[in-house]
């Protein structure tokens, strides 16, 4: 590879490094969805996973507040 091209590639890589860091931070900001999965509750009566609902969508029973 030509030295000029190699230098250009190295410079590009150095310039992309902070961008990759920013992208990782952005992805970290988008991941609260994963935490939301943990807040989902499983109905003890029918086993349906209900997200943040006080009432089961399947059997209609009121779900107890369970903090895990
Ligand atoms: Zn249920």
JSON list of C-alpha atoms and ligand atoms in Angstrom, two decimals:
[
{"chain": "A", "resi": 1, "resn": "UNK", "atom": "CA", "xyz": [0.00, 0.00, 0.00]},
{"chain": "A", "resi": 2, "resn": "UNK", "atom": "CA", "xyz": [1.22, 3.50, -0.76]},
{"chain": "A", "resi": 3, "resn": "UNK", "atom": "CA", "xyz": [2.61, 5.44, 2.21]},
{"chain": "A", "resi": 4, "resn": "UNK", "atom": "CA", "xyz": [0.26, 8.30, 1.48]},
{"chain": "A", "resi": 5, "resn": "UNK", "atom": "CA", "xyz": [-2.70, 6.01, 1.56]},
{"chain": "A", "resi": 6, "resn": "UNK", "atom": "CA", "xyz": [-1.52, 4.40, 4.75]},
{"chain": "A", "resi": 7, "resn": "UNK", "atom": "CA", "xyz": [-1.17, 7.78, 6.40]},
{"chain": "A", "resi": 8, "resn": "UNK", "atom": "CA", "xyz": [-4.63, 8.72, 5.23]},
{"chain": "A", "resi": 9, "resn": "UNK", "atom": "CA", "xyz": [-6.04, 5.51, 6.62]},
{"chain": "A", "resi": 10, "resn": "UNK", "atom": "CA", "xyz": [-4.37, 6.04, 9.98]},
{"chain": "A", "resi": 11, "resn": "UNK", "atom": "CA", "xyz": [-5.63, 9.59, 10.15]},
{"chain": "A", "resi": 12, "resn": "UNK", "atom": "CA", "xyz": [-9.12, 8.44, 9.28]},
{"chain": "A", "resi": 13, "resn": "UNK", "atom": "CA", "xyz": [-8.98, 5.76, 11.94]},
{"chain": "A", "resi": 14, "resn": "UNK", "atom": "CA", "xyz": [-7.90, 8.29, 14.54]},
{"chain": "A", "resi": 15, "resn": "UNK", "atom": "CA", "xyz": [-10.71, 10.58, 13.51]},
{"chain": "A", "resi": 16, "resn": "UNK", "atom": "CA", "xyz": [-13.25, 7.76, 13.72]},
{"chain": "A", "resi": 17, "resn": "UNK", "atom": "CA", "xyz": [-12.24, 6.69, 17.21]},
{"chain": "A", "resi": 18, "resn": "UNK", "atom": "CA", "xyz": [-14.13, 9.47, 19.06]},
{"chain": "A", "resi": 19, "resn": "UNK", "atom": "CA", "xyz": [-17.08, 8.90, 16.75]},
{"chain": "A", "resi": 20, "resn": "UNK", "atom": "CA", "xyz": [-17.18, 5.28, 17.75]},
{"chain": "A", "resi": 21, "resn": "UNK", "atom": "CA", "xyz": [-17.09, 6.36, 21.38]},
{"chain": "A", "resi": 22, "resn": "UNK", "atom": "CA", "xyz": [-20.01, 8.68, 20.79]},
{"chain": "A", "resi": 23, "resn": "UNK", "atom": "CA", "xyz": [-21.89, 5.90, 19.05]},
{"chain": "A", "resi": 24, "resn": "UNK", "atom": "CA", "xyz": [-21.35, 3.63, 22.03]},
{"chain": "A", "resi": 25, "resn": "UNK", "atom": "CA", "xyz": [-22.69, 6.33, 24.33]},
{"chain": "A", "resi": 26, "resn": "UNK", "atom": "CA", "xyz": [-25.67, 6.73, 22.06]},
{"chain": "A", "resi": 27, "resn": "UNK", "atom": "CA", "xyz": [-26.32, 3.01, 22.13]},
{"chain": "A", "resi": 28, "resn": "UNK", "atom": "CA", "xyz": [-26.04, 3.04, 25.91]},
{"chain": "A", "resi": 29, "resn": "UNK", "atom": "CA", "xyz": [-28.69, 5.77, 25.98]},
{"chain": "A", "resi": 30, "resn": "UNK", "atom": "CA", "xyz": [-30.96, 3.64, 23.86]},
{"chain": "A", "resi": 31, "resn": "UNK", "atom": "CA", "xyz": [-30.64, 0.51, 25.99]},
{"chain": "A", "resi": 32, "resn": "UNK", "atom": "CA", "xyz": [-33.07, 1.46, 28.81]},
{"chain": "A", "resi": 33, "resn": "UNK", "atom": "CA", "xyz": [-35.41, -0.79, 26.85]},
{"chain": "A", "resi": 34, "resn": "UNK", "atom": "CA", "xyz": [-33.50, -3.72, 28.25]},
{"chain": "A", "resi": 35, "resn": "UNK", "atom": "CA", "xyz": [-34.11, -2.44, 31.76]},
{"chain": "A", "resi": 36, "resn": "UNK", "atom": "CA", "xyz": [-37.79, -2.16, 30.93]},
{"chain": "A", "resi": 37, "resn": "UNK", "atom": "CA", "xyz": [-37.92, -5.88, 30.26]},
{"chain": "A", "resi": 38, "resn": "UNK", "atom": "CA", "xyz": [-36.95, -6.43, 33.89]},
{"chain": "A", "resi": 39, "resn": "UNK", "atom": "CA", "xyz": [-39.92, -4.38, 35.02]},
{"chain": "A", "resi": 40, "resn": "UNK", "atom": "CA", "xyz": [-42.25, -6.74, 33.23]},
{"chain": "A", "resi": 41, "resn": "UNK", "atom": "CA", "xyz": [-44.30, -8.90, 35.47]},
{"chain": "A", "resi": 42, "resn": "UNK", "atom": "CA", "xyz": [-45.50, -12.38, 34.99]},
{"chain": "A", "resi": 43, "resn": "UNK", "atom": "CA", "xyz": [-49.02, -13.12, 35.99]},
{"chain": "A", "resi": 44, "resn": "UNK", "atom": "CA", "xyz": [-48.99, -15.69, 38.81]},
{"chain": "A", "resi": 45, "resn": "UNK", "atom": "CA", "xyz": [-52.37, -16.95, 37.67]},
{"chain": "A", "resi": 46, "resn": "UNK", "atom": "CA", "xyz": [-51.88, -17.63, 33.97]},
{"chain": "A", "resi": 47, "resn": "UNK", "atom": "CA", "xyz": [-48.20, -16.98, 33.41]},
{"chain": "A", "resi": 48, "resn": "UNK", "atom": "CA", "xyz": [-48.66, -14.21, 30.89]},
{"chain": "A", "resi": 49, "resn": "UNK", "atom": "CA", "xyz": [-45.94, -11.59, 30.88]},
{"chain": "A", "resi": 50, "resn": "UNK", "atom": "CA", "xyz": [-47.58, -8.24, 31.35]},
{"chain": "A", "resi": 51, "resn": "UNK", "atom": "CA", "xyz": [-45.56, -5.08, 30.99]},
{"chain": "A", "resi": 52, "resn": "UNK", "atom": "CA", "xyz": [-46.23, -2.36, 33.52]},
{"chain": "A", "resi": 53, "resn": "UNK", "atom": "CA", "xyz": [-49.89, -3.19, 33.65]},
{"chain": "A", "resi": 54, "resn": "UNK", "atom": "CA", "xyz": [-51.72, -3.46, 36.92]},
{"chain": "A", "resi": 55, "resn": "UNK", "atom": "CA", "xyz": [-54.11, -5.89, 35.45]},
{"chain": "A", "resi": 56, "resn": "UNK", "atom": "CA", "xyz": [-53.40, -9.07, 33.58]},
{"chain": "A", "resi": 57, "resn": "UNK", "atom": "CA", "xyz": [-54.37, -8.84, 29.95]},
{"chain": "A", "resi": 58, "resn": "UNK", "atom": "CA", "xyz": [-55.11, -12.52, 29.77]},
{"chain": "A", "resi": 59, "resn": "UNK", "atom": "CA", "xyz": [-57.16, -13.35, 32.84]},
{"chain": "A", "resi": 60, "resn": "UNK", "atom": "CA", "xyz": [-57.95, -9.83, 34.04]},
{"chain": "A", "resi": 61, "resn": "UNK", "atom": "CA", "xyz": [-56.73, -10.42, 37.56]},
{"chain": "A", "resi": 62, "resn": "UNK", "atom": "CA", "xyz": [-55.10, -7.62, 39.43]},
{"chain": "A", "resi": 63, "resn": "UNK", "atom": "CA", "xyz": [-51.39, -8.08, 39.70]},
{"chain": "A", "resi": 64, "resn": "UNK", "atom": "CA", "xyz": [-49.69, -7.44, 42.98]},
{"chain": "A", "resi": 65, "resn": "UNK", "atom": "CA", "xyz": [-46.87, -4.95, 43.08]},
{"chain": "A", "resi": 66, "resn": "UNK", "atom": "CA", "xyz": [-43.76, -7.00, 42.81]},
{"chain": "A", "resi": 67, "resn": "UNK", "atom": "CA", "xyz": [-40.44, -5.22, 42.99]},
{"chain": "A", "resi": 68, "resn": "UNK", "atom": "CA", "xyz": [-37.64, -7.35, 41.74]},
{"chain": "B", "resi": 1, "resn": "LIG", "atom": "ZN1", "xyz": [-53.20, -13.70, 34.11]}
]
